[in-house]
Amino acid sequence: MTTELTHFLLGAGFNLFVTLLIVRGVYYPVTQDKNFVFTFIGFNMIIYFVLGFLTSVEVGVGVGFGLFAIFSLLRYRTDEIPIREMTYLFILIALGVMNSLMHSGSLLQIGIANAVILLILFVLEKGWGFQFEANKRVAYDKIELIGPARSEELLADLRQRTGILVKRVEIGRIDLLHDMADLKIFYDETPRLSAKHTPSNPRVLRDQHQLP
């Protein structure tokens, strides 16, 4: 086995190892979406092998980012990719491009770059140092509670029925004919109520719900 082939195979193994750490250890525990797991690993490895077979480093890098540009324009026309998944896709494609240069670049520099990328993604997914606020739209049927004087009762009812630690509420459209109100509830992404506080009415919580 030649030295060049050895470096190529070692680079492929290293690239796959880092990719699995990112996808399985950082991304998957948060979303558990197997479709994107397949896409991320598949794109990363095919980019690595395509560039690994190219003899010119300049052409290889150009082709790698050219492929990414094509995929970005296509955007999988059948299903638009969320911005978060698109970011992961770009990172893993760039990772394949970078790791394909291991045979001609500094192993230490590439190893450090991989470690830094992995660390940054891990920290961002854990949310260390950040406090994120999420929101959902709900169709609410107790419109007698939407008045300013009963705001605490409204929050308590929403928390009990949705199982979400609601912090504040914005009142949208009010339908007096059907006794319904369109609310937007805001809450921290991580803290949740105990399992016993599961939603009592599944119709109450609906993402992006609009009243008739």
Coordinates of C-alpha atoms in Angstrom, one line a residue:
M1 CA 0.0 0.0 0.0
T2 CA 1.5 3.3 -1.1
T3 CA 2.0 6.2 1.3
E4 CA -0.5 8.4 -0.7
L5 CA -3.2 5.7 -0.5
T6 CA -2.5 5.3 3.3
H7 CA -3.0 9.0 3.8
F8 CA -6.1 9.0 1.7
L9 CA -7.7 6.1 3.8
L10 CA -6.6 7.6 7.1
G11 CA -8.1 10.9 6.1
A12 CA -11.4 9.2 5.1
G13 CA -11.5 7.5 8.5
F14 CA -10.7 10.7 10.4
N15 CA -13.3 12.7 8.3
L16 CA -15.9 10.0 9.0
F17 CA -15.1 10.0 12.7
V18 CA -15.4 13.8 13.1
T19 CA -18.6 13.8 11.0
L20 CA -20.2 11.1 13.2
L21 CA -19.2 13.1 16.3
I22 CA -21.0 16.1 14.9
V23 CA -24.1 14.4 13.5
R24 CA -24.6 11.7 16.1
G25 CA -23.2 13.5 19.2
V26 CA -24.2 17.1 18.6
Y27 CA -27.1 17.3 16.0
Y28 CA -29.0 14.1 16.4
P29 CA -29.7 14.2 20.2
V30 CA -31.5 17.5 19.7
T31 CA -33.6 16.8 16.6
Q32 CA -33.5 13.0 16.0
D33 CA -34.3 13.5 12.3
K34 CA -33.0 10.5 10.4
N35 CA -33.5 12.1 7.0
F36 CA -31.0 14.9 7.7
V37 CA -28.6 12.5 9.3
F38 CA -28.5 10.5 6.1
T39 CA -28.0 13.7 4.1
F40 CA -25.3 15.1 6.2
I41 CA -23.1 12.0 6.3
G42 CA -23.8 11.2 2.7
F43 CA -22.8 14.7 1.5
N44 CA -19.8 14.9 3.6
M45 CA -18.3 11.6 2.5
I46 CA -19.0 12.0 -1.2
I47 CA -17.4 15.4 -1.1
Y48 CA -14.4 14.0 0.6
F49 CA -14.0 11.1 -1.9
V50 CA -14.6 13.3 -5.0
L51 CA -12.0 15.8 -3.9
G52 CA -9.6 13.0 -2.8
F53 CA -9.5 11.7 -6.3
L54 CA -8.6 15.1 -7.8
T55 CA -4.9 15.7 -8.3
S56 CA -5.0 19.5 -8.2
V57 CA -5.7 21.1 -4.8
E58 CA -6.8 24.3 -6.4
V59 CA -9.3 22.5 -8.7
G60 CA -10.4 20.4 -5.8
V61 CA -11.3 23.3 -3.5
G62 CA -13.1 25.1 -6.3
V63 CA -15.1 22.0 -7.3
G64 CA -16.0 21.4 -3.6
F65 CA -17.5 24.9 -3.1
G66 CA -19.0 24.8 -6.6
L67 CA -20.9 21.7 -5.7
F68 CA -22.1 23.4 -2.5
A69 CA -23.3 26.4 -4.5
I70 CA -25.2 24.1 -6.9
F71 CA -26.9 22.3 -4.0
S72 CA -27.7 25.6 -2.4
L73 CA -29.5 26.8 -5.5
L74 CA -31.4 23.6 -5.9
R75 CA -32.5 23.7 -2.2
Y76 CA -34.1 20.2 -2.7
R77 CA -37.0 21.7 -4.6
T78 CA -39.4 19.1 -3.2
D79 CA -38.8 20.2 0.5
E80 CA -37.1 23.4 1.6
I81 CA -34.3 22.9 4.1
P82 CA -34.6 24.9 7.4
I83 CA -31.8 27.4 7.9
R84 CA -30.3 25.4 10.9
E85 CA -30.0 22.2 8.8
M86 CA -28.7 24.2 5.9
T87 CA -25.9 25.5 8.2
Y88 CA -25.0 22.0 9.3
L89 CA -25.0 20.9 5.6
F90 CA -22.6 23.7 4.7
I91 CA -20.3 22.9 7.7
L92 CA -20.2 19.2 6.8
I93 CA -19.5 19.9 3.1
A94 CA -16.8 22.3 4.1
L95 CA -15.4 19.7 6.5
G96 CA -15.2 17.2 3.7
V97 CA -13.3 19.8 1.5
M98 CA -10.9 20.6 4.3
N99 CA -10.2 17.1 5.4
S100 CA -9.5 16.0 1.8
L101 CA -6.4 18.2 1.9
M102 CA -4.8 16.2 4.7
H103 CA -2.3 14.6 2.4
S104 CA -1.0 18.0 1.3
G105 CA -1.6 20.2 4.3
S106 CA -0.6 20.3 7.9
L107 CA -2.2 17.5 9.9
L108 CA -1.9 19.5 13.1
Q109 CA -3.7 22.5 11.6
I110 CA -6.5 20.4 10.1
G111 CA -6.9 18.5 13.4
I112 CA -7.2 21.7 15.4
A113 CA -9.7 23.1 12.9
N114 CA -11.8 20.0 13.2
A115 CA -11.7 20.1 17.0
V116 CA -12.6 23.8 17.1
I117 CA -15.6 23.2 14.8
L118 CA -16.8 20.3 16.9
L119 CA -16.4 22.3 20.1
I120 CA -18.2 25.4 18.8
L121 CA -21.2 23.3 17.5
F122 CA -21.4 21.4 20.8
V123 CA -21.4 24.7 22.8
L124 CA -24.0 26.2 20.5
E125 CA -26.4 23.2 20.7
K126 CA -26.1 23.2 24.5
G127 CA -26.9 26.9 24.6
W128 CA -24.2 27.7 27.1
G129 CA -24.2 31.4 27.8
F130 CA -27.5 32.0 25.8
Q131 CA -31.1 32.2 26.9
F132 CA -33.4 31.3 24.0
E133 CA -37.1 32.2 23.9
A134 CA -39.4 30.2 21.7
N135 CA -43.0 30.9 20.8
K136 CA -46.1 29.1 19.5
R137 CA -49.5 30.2 18.3
V138 CA -52.5 28.6 20.1
A139 CA -56.2 28.7 19.6
Y140 CA -57.6 29.5 23.0
D141 CA -61.2 28.9 24.0
K142 CA -61.5 30.7 27.4
I143 CA -61.7 34.3 26.1
E144 CA -63.0 35.4 29.5
L145 CA -59.4 35.2 30.8
I146 CA -57.8 37.3 28.1
G147 CA -58.6 40.6 29.8
P148 CA -55.6 42.5 31.5
A149 CA -57.1 42.0 35.0
R150 CA -56.9 38.2 34.6
S151 CA -53.5 37.9 33.0
E152 CA -52.2 35.7 35.8
E153 CA -55.1 33.3 35.5
L154 CA -54.5 33.2 31.8
L155 CA -50.9 32.3 32.2
A156 CA -51.7 29.6 34.9
D157 CA -54.3 28.0 32.6
L158 CA -52.0 27.9 29.6
R159 CA -49.2 26.4 31.7
Q160 CA -51.5 23.7 33.1
R161 CA -53.1 22.8 29.8
T162 CA -50.0 22.9 27.5
G163 CA -47.4 21.7 29.9
I164 CA -45.2 24.7 28.9
L165 CA -43.7 27.3 31.3
V166 CA -45.4 30.2 29.5
K167 CA -43.7 33.5 30.4
R168 CA -45.9 36.0 28.5
V169 CA -48.7 36.1 26.0
E170 CA -49.6 38.3 23.0
I171 CA -53.3 38.4 22.1
G172 CA -54.1 38.4 18.4
R173 CA -57.5 38.0 16.7
I174 CA -60.5 37.5 18.9
D175 CA -63.5 35.6 17.5
L176 CA -66.5 36.3 19.8
L177 CA -68.8 34.3 17.5
H178 CA -67.0 31.1 18.3
D179 CA -65.5 32.1 21.7
M180 CA -62.0 31.7 20.5
A181 CA -58.9 33.9 20.6
D182 CA -55.6 33.6 18.7
L183 CA -52.7 33.8 21.1
K184 CA -48.9 33.7 20.8
I185 CA -47.3 32.2 23.9
F186 CA -43.6 32.8 24.7
Y187 CA -41.5 30.5 26.8
D188 CA -37.9 29.4 27.4
E189 CA -36.9 26.5 25.2
T190 CA -35.3 24.3 27.8
P191 CA -37.4 24.4 31.1
R192 CA -40.5 22.2 31.0
L193 CA -43.1 21.2 33.5
S194 CA -43.3 17.7 34.9
A195 CA -44.9 14.9 33.0
K196 CA -48.1 15.0 35.0
H197 CA -48.9 18.5 33.5
T198 CA -49.6 17.1 30.0
P199 CA -52.0 19.0 27.8
S200 CA -55.6 18.4 28.8
N201 CA -57.0 19.5 25.4
P202 CA -54.9 18.6 22.3
R203 CA -56.8 21.2 20.3
V204 CA -55.4 24.0 22.3
L205 CA -51.8 23.9 21.1
R206 CA -51.3 24.3 17.4
D207 CA -48.2 25.7 15.7
Q208 CA -49.0 28.6 13.4
H209 CA -52.7 28.2 13.9
Q210 CA -55.0 30.7 12.5
L211 CA -58.6 31.2 13.5
P212 CA -61.3 30.6 10.8

